[in-house]
């Protein structure tokens, strides 16, 4: 990704197509949520029947299609807690 990119854009069209710039890494994805590492922090996109339509890490672009229900920025600590919770549940 272009390290000079300092801005991020989120463009949501009719709750069915989300275009994100400033993407650094796609952390995880499934039909109901995407965890995306961006230049402004972790982004959680929740919805139904979500699919990745386009990903270009070099340019920092991600397009998601489906029914978008929420878009939330998360703190790094929150992601770590979620991961730890999952791992603890796994080994109980």
PDB file as gemmi writes it, atoms N, CA and C in Angstrom:
CRYST1    1.000    1.000    1.000  90.00  90.00  90.00 P 1                      
ATOM      1  N   UNK A   1       0.838  -1.186   0.000  1.00  0.00           N  
ATOM      2  CA  UNK A   1       0.000   0.000   0.000  1.00  0.00           C  
ATOM      3  C   UNK A   1       0.875   1.239   0.000  1.00  0.00           C  
ATOM      4  N   UNK A   2       0.402   2.257  -0.616  1.00  0.00           N  
ATOM      5  CA  UNK A   2       1.102   3.521  -0.661  1.00  0.00           C  
ATOM      6  C   UNK A   2       1.180   4.106   0.748  1.00  0.00           C  
ATOM      7  N   UNK A   3       2.388   4.197   1.309  1.00  0.00           N  
ATOM      8  CA  UNK A   3       2.563   4.662   2.686  1.00  0.00           C  
ATOM      9  C   UNK A   3       2.220   6.135   2.850  1.00  0.00           C  
ATOM     10  N   UNK A   4       2.122   6.893   1.730  1.00  0.00           N  
ATOM     11  CA  UNK A   4       1.796   8.306   1.818  1.00  0.00           C  
ATOM     12  C   UNK A   4       0.299   8.531   2.003  1.00  0.00           C  
ATOM     13  N   UNK A   5      -0.507   7.499   1.806  1.00  0.00           N  
ATOM     14  CA  UNK A   5      -1.953   7.637   1.943  1.00  0.00           C  
ATOM     15  C   UNK A   5      -2.300   7.935   3.399  1.00  0.00           C  
ATOM     16  N   UNK A   6      -2.910   9.097   3.634  1.00  0.00           N  
ATOM     17  CA  UNK A   6      -3.226   9.523   4.992  1.00  0.00           C  
ATOM     18  C   UNK A   6      -4.726   9.638   5.222  1.00  0.00           C  
ATOM     19  N   UNK A   7      -5.508   9.504   4.172  1.00  0.00           N  
ATOM     20  CA  UNK A   7      -6.949   9.644   4.298  1.00  0.00           C  
ATOM     21  C   UNK A   7      -7.640   8.320   4.055  1.00  0.00           C  
ATOM     22  N   UNK A   8      -8.793   8.194   4.654  1.00  0.00           N  
ATOM     23  CA  UNK A   8      -9.596   6.996   4.459  1.00  0.00           C  
ATOM     24  C   UNK A   8     -10.993   7.422   4.044  1.00  0.00           C  
ATOM     25  N   UNK A   9     -11.554   6.671   3.108  1.00  0.00           N  
ATOM     26  CA  UNK A   9     -12.904   6.944   2.641  1.00  0.00           C  
ATOM     27  C   UNK A   9     -13.748   5.687   2.791  1.00  0.00           C  
ATOM     28  N   UNK A  10     -14.950   5.863   3.328  1.00  0.00           N  
ATOM     29  CA  UNK A  10     -15.942   4.802   3.378  1.00  0.00           C  
ATOM     30  C   UNK A  10     -17.119   5.292   2.553  1.00  0.00           C  
ATOM     31  N   UNK A  11     -17.498   4.510   1.553  1.00  0.00           N  
ATOM     32  CA  UNK A  11     -18.623   4.877   0.701  1.00  0.00           C  
ATOM     33  C   UNK A  11     -19.623   3.731   0.712  1.00  0.00           C  
ATOM     34  N   UNK A  12     -20.818   3.994   1.247  1.00  0.00           N  
ATOM     35  CA  UNK A  12     -21.856   2.981   1.351  1.00  0.00           C  
ATOM     36  C   UNK A  12     -22.997   3.351   0.406  1.00  0.00           C  
ATOM     37  N   UNK A  13     -23.286   2.452  -0.513  1.00  0.00           N  
ATOM     38  CA  UNK A  13     -24.338   2.678  -1.499  1.00  0.00           C  
ATOM     39  C   UNK A  13     -25.517   1.757  -1.227  1.00  0.00           C  
ATOM     40  N   UNK A  14     -26.654   2.344  -0.842  1.00  0.00           N  
ATOM     41  CA  UNK A  14     -27.902   1.608  -0.616  1.00  0.00           C  
ATOM     42  C   UNK A  14     -27.761   0.430   0.352  1.00  0.00           C  
ATOM     43  N   UNK A  15     -26.847   0.529   1.300  1.00  0.00           N  
ATOM     44  CA  UNK A  15     -26.580  -0.544   2.280  1.00  0.00           C  
ATOM     45  C   UNK A  15     -26.209  -1.868   1.624  1.00  0.00           C  
ATOM     46  N   UNK A  16     -25.839  -1.843   0.349  1.00  0.00           N  
ATOM     47  CA  UNK A  16     -25.535  -3.080  -0.367  1.00  0.00           C  
ATOM     48  C   UNK A  16     -24.105  -3.149  -0.888  1.00  0.00           C  
ATOM     49  N   UNK A  17     -23.414  -2.044  -0.941  1.00  0.00           N  
ATOM     50  CA  UNK A  17     -22.036  -2.034  -1.443  1.00  0.00           C  
ATOM     51  C   UNK A  17     -21.223  -1.027  -0.639  1.00  0.00           C  
ATOM     52  N   UNK A  18     -20.169  -1.522   0.007  1.00  0.00           N  
ATOM     53  CA  UNK A  18     -19.288  -0.677   0.805  1.00  0.00           C  
ATOM     54  C   UNK A  18     -17.915  -0.643   0.148  1.00  0.00           C  
ATOM     55  N   UNK A  19     -17.446   0.558  -0.141  1.00  0.00           N  
ATOM     56  CA  UNK A  19     -16.106   0.744  -0.704  1.00  0.00           C  
ATOM     57  C   UNK A  19     -15.245   1.421   0.356  1.00  0.00           C  
ATOM     58  N   UNK A  20     -14.103   0.805   0.655  1.00  0.00           N  
ATOM     59  CA  UNK A  20     -13.213   1.300   1.708  1.00  0.00           C  
ATOM     60  C   UNK A  20     -11.838   1.565   1.100  1.00  0.00           C  
ATOM     61  N   UNK A  21     -11.265   2.727   1.401  1.00  0.00           N  
ATOM     62  CA  UNK A  21      -9.872   2.996   1.044  1.00  0.00           C  
ATOM     63  C   UNK A  21      -9.068   3.072   2.334  1.00  0.00           C  
ATOM     64  N   UNK A  22      -7.748   3.019   2.218  1.00  0.00           N  
ATOM     65  CA  UNK A  22      -6.890   3.050   3.397  1.00  0.00           C  
ATOM     66  C   UNK A  22      -6.773   1.691   4.062  1.00  0.00           C  
ATOM     67  N   UNK A  23      -7.047   0.629   3.319  1.00  0.00           N  
ATOM     68  CA  UNK A  23      -6.993  -0.733   3.857  1.00  0.00           C  
ATOM     69  C   UNK A  23      -5.538  -1.205   3.908  1.00  0.00           C  
ATOM     70  N   UNK A  24      -5.142  -1.726   5.062  1.00  0.00           N  
ATOM     71  CA  UNK A  24      -3.797  -2.282   5.224  1.00  0.00           C  
ATOM     72  C   UNK A  24      -3.800  -3.802   5.117  1.00  0.00           C  
ATOM     73  N   UNK A  25      -4.838  -4.434   5.695  1.00  0.00           N  
ATOM     74  CA  UNK A  25      -4.874  -5.896   5.741  1.00  0.00           C  
ATOM     75  C   UNK A  25      -6.301  -6.344   6.029  1.00  0.00           C  
ATOM     76  N   UNK A  26      -6.686  -7.453   5.434  1.00  0.00           N  
ATOM     77  CA  UNK A  26      -7.973  -8.063   5.738  1.00  0.00           C  
ATOM     78  C   UNK A  26      -7.702  -9.122   6.800  1.00  0.00           C  
ATOM     79  N   UNK A  27      -8.145  -8.859   8.036  1.00  0.00           N  
ATOM     80  CA  UNK A  27      -7.847  -9.742   9.166  1.00  0.00           C  
ATOM     81  C   UNK A  27      -8.650 -11.035   9.108  1.00  0.00           C  
ATOM     82  N   UNK A  28      -9.958 -10.929   8.912  1.00  0.00           N  
ATOM     83  CA  UNK A  28     -10.813 -12.118   8.816  1.00  0.00           C  
ATOM     84  C   UNK A  28     -12.131 -11.719   8.165  1.00  0.00           C  
ATOM     85  N   UNK A  29     -12.810 -12.729   7.658  1.00  0.00           N  
ATOM     86  CA  UNK A  29     -14.092 -12.456   7.029  1.00  0.00           C  
ATOM     87  C   UNK A  29     -14.952 -13.705   7.033  1.00  0.00           C  
ATOM     88  N   UNK A  30     -16.249 -13.489   7.060  1.00  0.00           N  
ATOM     89  CA  UNK A  30     -17.233 -14.540   6.833  1.00  0.00           C  
ATOM     90  C   UNK A  30     -18.497 -13.869   6.314  1.00  0.00           C  
ATOM     91  N   UNK A  31     -19.553 -14.605   6.167  1.00  0.00           N  
ATOM     92  CA  UNK A  31     -20.786 -14.067   5.576  1.00  0.00           C  
ATOM     93  C   UNK A  31     -21.454 -12.989   6.436  1.00  0.00           C  
ATOM     94  N   UNK A  32     -21.075 -12.928   7.736  1.00  0.00           N  
ATOM     95  CA  UNK A  32     -21.745 -11.960   8.606  1.00  0.00           C  
ATOM     96  C   UNK A  32     -20.837 -10.849   9.137  1.00  0.00           C  
ATOM     97  N   UNK A  33     -19.503 -10.975   8.998  1.00  0.00           N  
ATOM     98  CA  UNK A  33     -18.642  -9.885   9.453  1.00  0.00           C  
ATOM     99  C   UNK A  33     -17.265  -9.916   8.806  1.00  0.00           C  
ATOM    100  N   UNK A  34     -16.719  -8.724   8.636  1.00  0.00           N  
ATOM    101  CA  UNK A  34     -15.364  -8.529   8.112  1.00  0.00           C  
ATOM    102  C   UNK A  34     -14.580  -7.741   9.146  1.00  0.00           C  
ATOM    103  N   UNK A  35     -13.367  -8.202   9.494  1.00  0.00           N  
ATOM    104  CA  UNK A  35     -12.424  -7.435  10.316  1.00  0.00           C  
ATOM    105  C   UNK A  35     -11.357  -6.912   9.370  1.00  0.00           C  
ATOM    106  N   UNK A  36     -11.225  -5.587   9.292  1.00  0.00           N  
ATOM    107  CA  UNK A  36     -10.311  -4.964   8.344  1.00  0.00           C  
ATOM    108  C   UNK A  36      -9.356  -4.042   9.097  1.00  0.00           C  
ATOM    109  N   UNK A  37      -8.061  -4.224   8.893  1.00  0.00           N  
ATOM    110  CA  UNK A  37      -7.060  -3.325   9.453  1.00  0.00           C  
ATOM    111  C   UNK A  37      -6.887  -2.169   8.474  1.00  0.00           C  
ATOM    112  N   UNK A  38      -7.099  -0.936   8.967  1.00  0.00           N  
ATOM    113  CA  UNK A  38      -7.006   0.243   8.110  1.00  0.00           C  
ATOM    114  C   UNK A  38      -6.002   1.235   8.695  1.00  0.00           C  
ATOM    115  N   UNK A  39      -5.751   2.279   7.940  1.00  0.00           N  
ATOM    116  CA  UNK A  39      -4.813   3.296   8.424  1.00  0.00           C  
ATOM    117  C   UNK A  39      -5.352   4.040   9.638  1.00  0.00           C  
ATOM    118  N   UNK A  40      -6.653   3.943   9.893  1.00  0.00           N  
ATOM    119  CA  UNK A  40      -7.258   4.601  11.054  1.00  0.00           C  
ATOM    120  C   UNK A  40      -7.632   3.630  12.164  1.00  0.00           C  
ATOM    121  N   UNK A  41      -7.238   2.363  12.036  1.00  0.00           N  
ATOM    122  CA  UNK A  41      -7.525   1.370  13.056  1.00  0.00           C  
ATOM    123  C   UNK A  41      -8.350   0.218  12.520  1.00  0.00           C  
ATOM    124  N   UNK A  42      -8.737  -0.659  13.427  1.00  0.00           N  
ATOM    125  CA  UNK A  42      -9.531  -1.825  13.044  1.00  0.00           C  
ATOM    126  C   UNK A  42     -10.964  -1.419  12.742  1.00  0.00           C  
ATOM    127  N   UNK A  43     -11.476  -1.967  11.659  1.00  0.00           N  
ATOM    128  CA  UNK A  43     -12.836  -1.674  11.229  1.00  0.00           C  
ATOM    129  C   UNK A  43     -13.615  -2.982  11.199  1.00  0.00           C  
ATOM    130  N   UNK A  44     -14.772  -2.996  11.849  1.00  0.00           N  
ATOM    131  CA  UNK A  44     -15.645  -4.168  11.853  1.00  0.00           C  
ATOM    132  C   UNK A  44     -16.889  -3.832  11.039  1.00  0.00           C  
ATOM    133  N   UNK A  45     -17.120  -4.640  10.001  1.00  0.00           N  
ATOM    134  CA  UNK A  45     -18.310  -4.478   9.164  1.00  0.00           C  
ATOM    135  C   UNK A  45     -19.194  -5.692   9.414  1.00  0.00           C  
ATOM    136  N   UNK A  46     -20.438  -5.456   9.834  1.00  0.00           N  
ATOM    137  CA  UNK A  46     -21.382  -6.541  10.085  1.00  0.00           C  
ATOM    138  C   UNK A  46     -22.540  -6.450   9.107  1.00  0.00           C  
ATOM    139  N   UNK A  47     -23.079  -7.633   8.767  1.00  0.00           N  
ATOM    140  CA  UNK A  47     -24.201  -7.650   7.855  1.00  0.00           C  
ATOM    141  C   UNK A  47     -24.650  -9.064   7.546  1.00  0.00           C  
ATOM    142  N   UNK A  48     -25.299  -9.207   6.398  1.00  0.00           N  
ATOM    143  CA  UNK A  48     -25.821 -10.498   5.959  1.00  0.00           C  
ATOM    144  C   UNK A  48     -25.335 -10.781   4.544  1.00  0.00           C  
ATOM    145  N   UNK A  49     -24.955 -12.030   4.306  1.00  0.00           N  
ATOM    146  CA  UNK A  49     -24.490 -12.461   2.981  1.00  0.00           C  
ATOM    147  C   UNK A  49     -23.375 -11.571   2.440  1.00  0.00           C  
ATOM    148  N   UNK A  50     -22.426 -11.217   3.312  1.00  0.00           N  
ATOM    149  CA  UNK A  50     -21.320 -10.361   2.910  1.00  0.00           C  
ATOM    150  C   UNK A  50     -20.328 -11.130   2.056  1.00  0.00           C  
ATOM    151  N   UNK A  51     -19.848 -10.481   1.028  1.00  0.00           N  
ATOM    152  CA  UNK A  51     -18.848 -11.062   0.135  1.00  0.00           C  
ATOM    153  C   UNK A  51     -17.840  -9.995  -0.240  1.00  0.00           C  
ATOM    154  N   UNK A  52     -16.582 -10.421  -0.414  1.00  0.00           N  
ATOM    155  CA  UNK A  52     -15.549  -9.514  -0.885  1.00  0.00           C  
ATOM    156  C   UNK A  52     -15.656  -9.458  -2.406  1.00  0.00           C  
ATOM    157  N   UNK A  53     -15.919  -8.276  -2.931  1.00  0.00           N  
ATOM    158  CA  UNK A  53     -16.036  -8.133  -4.377  1.00  0.00           C  
ATOM    159  C   UNK A  53     -14.698  -7.753  -4.998  1.00  0.00           C  
ATOM    160  N   UNK A  54     -13.897  -6.961  -4.270  1.00  0.00           N  
ATOM    161  CA  UNK A  54     -12.614  -6.503  -4.808  1.00  0.00           C  
ATOM    162  C   UNK A  54     -11.673  -6.215  -3.644  1.00  0.00           C  
ATOM    163  N   UNK A  55     -10.406  -6.632  -3.786  1.00  0.00           N  
ATOM    164  CA  UNK A  55      -9.385  -6.320  -2.787  1.00  0.00           C  
ATOM    165  C   UNK A  55      -8.085  -6.021  -3.507  1.00  0.00           C  
ATOM    166  N   UNK A  56      -7.512  -4.864  -3.220  1.00  0.00           N  
ATOM    167  CA  UNK A  56      -6.211  -4.474  -3.753  1.00  0.00           C  
ATOM    168  C   UNK A  56      -5.418  -3.852  -2.601  1.00  0.00           C  
ATOM    169  N   UNK A  57      -4.611  -4.673  -1.943  1.00  0.00           N  
ATOM    170  CA  UNK A  57      -3.835  -4.209  -0.781  1.00  0.00           C  
ATOM    171  C   UNK A  57      -2.805  -3.166  -1.203  1.00  0.00           C  
ATOM    172  N   UNK A  58      -2.224  -3.317  -2.398  1.00  0.00           N  
ATOM    173  CA  UNK A  58      -1.239  -2.341  -2.883  1.00  0.00           C  
ATOM    174  C   UNK A  58      -1.828  -0.935  -2.925  1.00  0.00           C  
ATOM    175  N   UNK A  59      -3.072  -0.826  -3.367  1.00  0.00           N  
ATOM    176  CA  UNK A  59      -3.746   0.476  -3.448  1.00  0.00           C  
ATOM    177  C   UNK A  59      -4.569   0.771  -2.201  1.00  0.00           C  
ATOM    178  N   UNK A  60      -4.748  -0.236  -1.326  1.00  0.00           N  
ATOM    179  CA  UNK A  60      -5.503  -0.039  -0.091  1.00  0.00           C  
ATOM    180  C   UNK A  60      -7.004   0.027  -0.301  1.00  0.00           C  
ATOM    181  N   UNK A  61      -7.519  -0.772  -1.247  1.00  0.00           N  
ATOM    182  CA  UNK A  61      -8.935  -0.711  -1.596  1.00  0.00           C  
ATOM    183  C   UNK A  61      -9.624  -2.036  -1.301  1.00  0.00           C  
ATOM    184  N   UNK A  62     -10.828  -1.959  -0.706  1.00  0.00           N  
ATOM    185  CA  UNK A  62     -11.663  -3.138  -0.461  1.00  0.00           C  
ATOM    186  C   UNK A  62     -13.107  -2.781  -0.779  1.00  0.00           C  
ATOM    187  N   UNK A  63     -13.780  -3.673  -1.529  1.00  0.00           N  
ATOM    188  CA  UNK A  63     -15.208  -3.530  -1.788  1.00  0.00           C  
ATOM    189  C   UNK A  63     -15.915  -4.722  -1.192  1.00  0.00           C  
ATOM    190  N   UNK A  64     -16.961  -4.457  -0.438  1.00  0.00           N  
ATOM    191  CA  UNK A  64     -17.777  -5.511   0.181  1.00  0.00           C  
ATOM    192  C   UNK A  64     -19.208  -5.340  -0.317  1.00  0.00           C  
ATOM    193  N   UNK A  65     -19.833  -6.461  -0.722  1.00  0.00           N  
ATOM    194  CA  UNK A  65     -21.230  -6.424  -1.135  1.00  0.00           C  
ATOM    195  C   UNK A  65     -22.041  -7.339  -0.223  1.00  0.00           C  
ATOM    196  N   UNK A  66     -23.324  -7.055  -0.107  1.00  0.00           N  
ATOM    197  CA  UNK A  66     -24.229  -7.789   0.769  1.00  0.00           C  
ATOM    198  C   UNK A  66     -25.124  -6.770   1.464  1.00  0.00           C  
ATOM    199  N   UNK A  67     -25.767  -7.180   2.529  1.00  0.00           N  
ATOM    200  CA  UNK A  67     -26.588  -6.250   3.309  1.00  0.00           C  
ATOM    201  C   UNK A  67     -25.730  -5.757   4.482  1.00  0.00           C  
ATOM    202  N   UNK A  68     -25.377  -4.487   4.472  1.00  0.00           N  
ATOM    203  CA  UNK A  68     -24.518  -3.891   5.502  1.00  0.00           C  
ATOM    204  C   UNK A  68     -25.399  -3.398   6.648  1.00  0.00           C  
ATOM    205  N   UNK A  69     -25.170  -3.928   7.852  1.00  0.00           N  
ATOM    206  CA  UNK A  69     -25.946  -3.524   9.023  1.00  0.00           C  
ATOM    207  C   UNK A  69     -25.205  -2.545   9.927  1.00  0.00           C  
ATOM    208  N   UNK A  70     -23.876  -2.682  10.016  1.00  0.00           N  
ATOM    209  CA  UNK A  70     -23.119  -1.756  10.860  1.00  0.00           C  
ATOM    210  C   UNK A  70     -21.665  -1.678  10.419  1.00  0.00           C  
ATOM    211  N   UNK A  71     -21.073  -0.505  10.696  1.00  0.00           N  
ATOM    212  CA  UNK A  71     -19.655  -0.257  10.428  1.00  0.00           C  
ATOM    213  C   UNK A  71     -19.103   0.382  11.692  1.00  0.00           C  
ATOM    214  N   UNK A  72     -18.118  -0.260  12.324  1.00  0.00           N  
ATOM    215  CA  UNK A  72     -17.616   0.202  13.613  1.00  0.00           C  
ATOM    216  C   UNK A  72     -16.090   0.153  13.651  1.00  0.00           C  
ATOM    217  N   UNK A  73     -15.471   1.224  14.152  1.00  0.00           N  
ATOM    218  CA  UNK A  73     -14.039   1.202  14.425  1.00  0.00           C  
ATOM    219  C   UNK A  73     -13.824   0.626  15.814  1.00  0.00           C  
ATOM    220  N   UNK A  74     -12.842  -0.268  15.938  1.00  0.00           N  
ATOM    221  CA  UNK A  74     -12.541  -0.912  17.216  1.00  0.00           C  
ATOM    222  C   UNK A  74     -11.166  -0.514  17.702  1.00  0.00           C  
ATOM    223  N   UNK A  75     -10.992  -0.516  19.018  1.00  0.00           N  
ATOM    224  CA  UNK A  75      -9.670  -0.331  19.601  1.00  0.00           C  
ATOM    225  C   UNK A  75      -8.907  -1.632  19.473  1.00  0.00           C  
ATOM    226  N   UNK A  76      -7.589  -1.560  19.382  1.00  0.00           N  
ATOM    227  CA  UNK A  76      -6.755  -2.766  19.309  1.00  0.00           C  
ATOM    228  C   UNK A  76      -6.988  -3.654  20.531  1.00  0.00           C  
ATOM    229  N   UNK A  77      -7.153  -3.048  21.713  1.00  0.00           N  
ATOM    230  CA  UNK A  77      -7.360  -3.818  22.933  1.00  0.00           C  
ATOM    231  C   UNK A  77      -8.627  -4.658  22.854  1.00  0.00           C  
ATOM    232  N   UNK A  78      -9.661  -4.124  22.234  1.00  0.00           N  
ATOM    233  CA  UNK A  78     -10.920  -4.847  22.111  1.00  0.00           C  
ATOM    234  C   UNK A  78     -10.746  -6.091  21.248  1.00  0.00           C  
ATOM    235  N   UNK A  79      -9.985  -5.972  20.161  1.00  0.00           N  
ATOM    236  CA  UNK A  79      -9.737  -7.131  19.303  1.00  0.00           C  
ATOM    237  C   UNK A  79      -8.953  -8.194  20.067  1.00  0.00           C  
ATOM    238  N   UNK A  80      -7.945  -7.771  20.836  1.00  0.00           N  
ATOM    239  CA  UNK A  80      -7.156  -8.718  21.613  1.00  0.00           C  
ATOM    240  C   UNK A  80      -8.031  -9.444  22.627  1.00  0.00           C  
ATOM    241  N   UNK A  81      -8.924  -8.717  23.284  1.00  0.00           N  
ATOM    242  CA  UNK A  81      -9.824  -9.339  24.251  1.00  0.00           C  
ATOM    243  C   UNK A  81     -10.734 -10.353  23.564  1.00  0.00           C  
ATOM    244  N   UNK A  82     -11.227  -9.996  22.378  1.00  0.00           N  
ATOM    245  CA  UNK A  82     -12.100 -10.905  21.639  1.00  0.00           C  
ATOM    246  C   UNK A  82     -11.330 -12.177  21.274  1.00  0.00           C  
ATOM    247  N   UNK A  83     -10.078 -12.016  20.780  1.00  0.00           N  
ATOM    248  CA  UNK A  83      -9.253 -13.167  20.426  1.00  0.00           C  
ATOM    249  C   UNK A  83      -8.955 -14.028  21.645  1.00  0.00           C  
ATOM    250  N   UNK A  84      -8.620 -13.381  22.775  1.00  0.00           N  
ATOM    251  CA  UNK A  84      -8.327 -14.124  23.985  1.00  0.00           C  
ATOM    252  C   UNK A  84      -9.568 -14.891  24.456  1.00  0.00           C  
ATOM    253  N   UNK A  85     -10.721 -14.246  24.394  1.00  0.00           N  
ATOM    254  CA  UNK A  85     -11.971 -14.899  24.791  1.00  0.00           C  
ATOM    255  C   UNK A  85     -12.249 -16.127  23.965  1.00  0.00           C  
ATOM    256  N   UNK A  86     -12.012 -16.037  22.667  1.00  0.00           N  
ATOM    257  CA  UNK A  86     -12.227 -17.160  21.767  1.00  0.00           C  
ATOM    258  C   UNK A  86     -11.276 -18.308  22.108  1.00  0.00           C  
ATOM    259  N   UNK A  87     -10.008 -17.969  22.332  1.00  0.00           N  
ATOM    260  CA  UNK A  87      -9.006 -18.988  22.638  1.00  0.00           C  
ATOM    261  C   UNK A  87      -9.308 -19.645  23.984  1.00  0.00           C  
ATOM    262  N   UNK A  88      -9.712 -18.847  24.974  1.00  0.00           N  
ATOM    263  CA  UNK A  88     -10.059 -19.407  26.286  1.00  0.00           C  
ATOM    264  C   UNK A  88     -11.239 -20.360  26.161  1.00  0.00           C  
ATOM    265  N   UNK A  89     -12.231 -20.001  25.354  1.00  0.00           N  
ATOM    266  CA  UNK A  89     -13.387 -20.872  25.156  1.00  0.00           C  
ATOM    267  C   UNK A  89     -12.995 -22.175  24.463  1.00  0.00           C  
ATOM    268  N   UNK A  90     -12.044 -22.083  23.571  1.00  0.00           N  
ATOM    269  CA  UNK A  90     -11.576 -23.254  22.835  1.00  0.00           C  
ATOM    270  C   UNK A  90     -10.962 -24.302  23.766  1.00  0.00           C  
ATOM    271  N   UNK A  91     -10.208 -23.840  24.747  1.00  0.00           N  
ATOM    272  CA  UNK A  91      -9.463 -24.745  25.609  1.00  0.00           C  
ATOM    273  C   UNK A  91     -10.142 -25.048  26.939  1.00  0.00           C  
ATOM    274  N   UNK A  92     -11.380 -24.640  27.104  1.00  0.00           N  
ATOM    275  CA  UNK A  92     -12.115 -24.951  28.340  1.00  0.00           C  
ATOM    276  C   UNK A  92     -12.620 -26.356  28.315  1.00  0.00           C  
TER     277      UNK A  92                                                      
END                                                                             
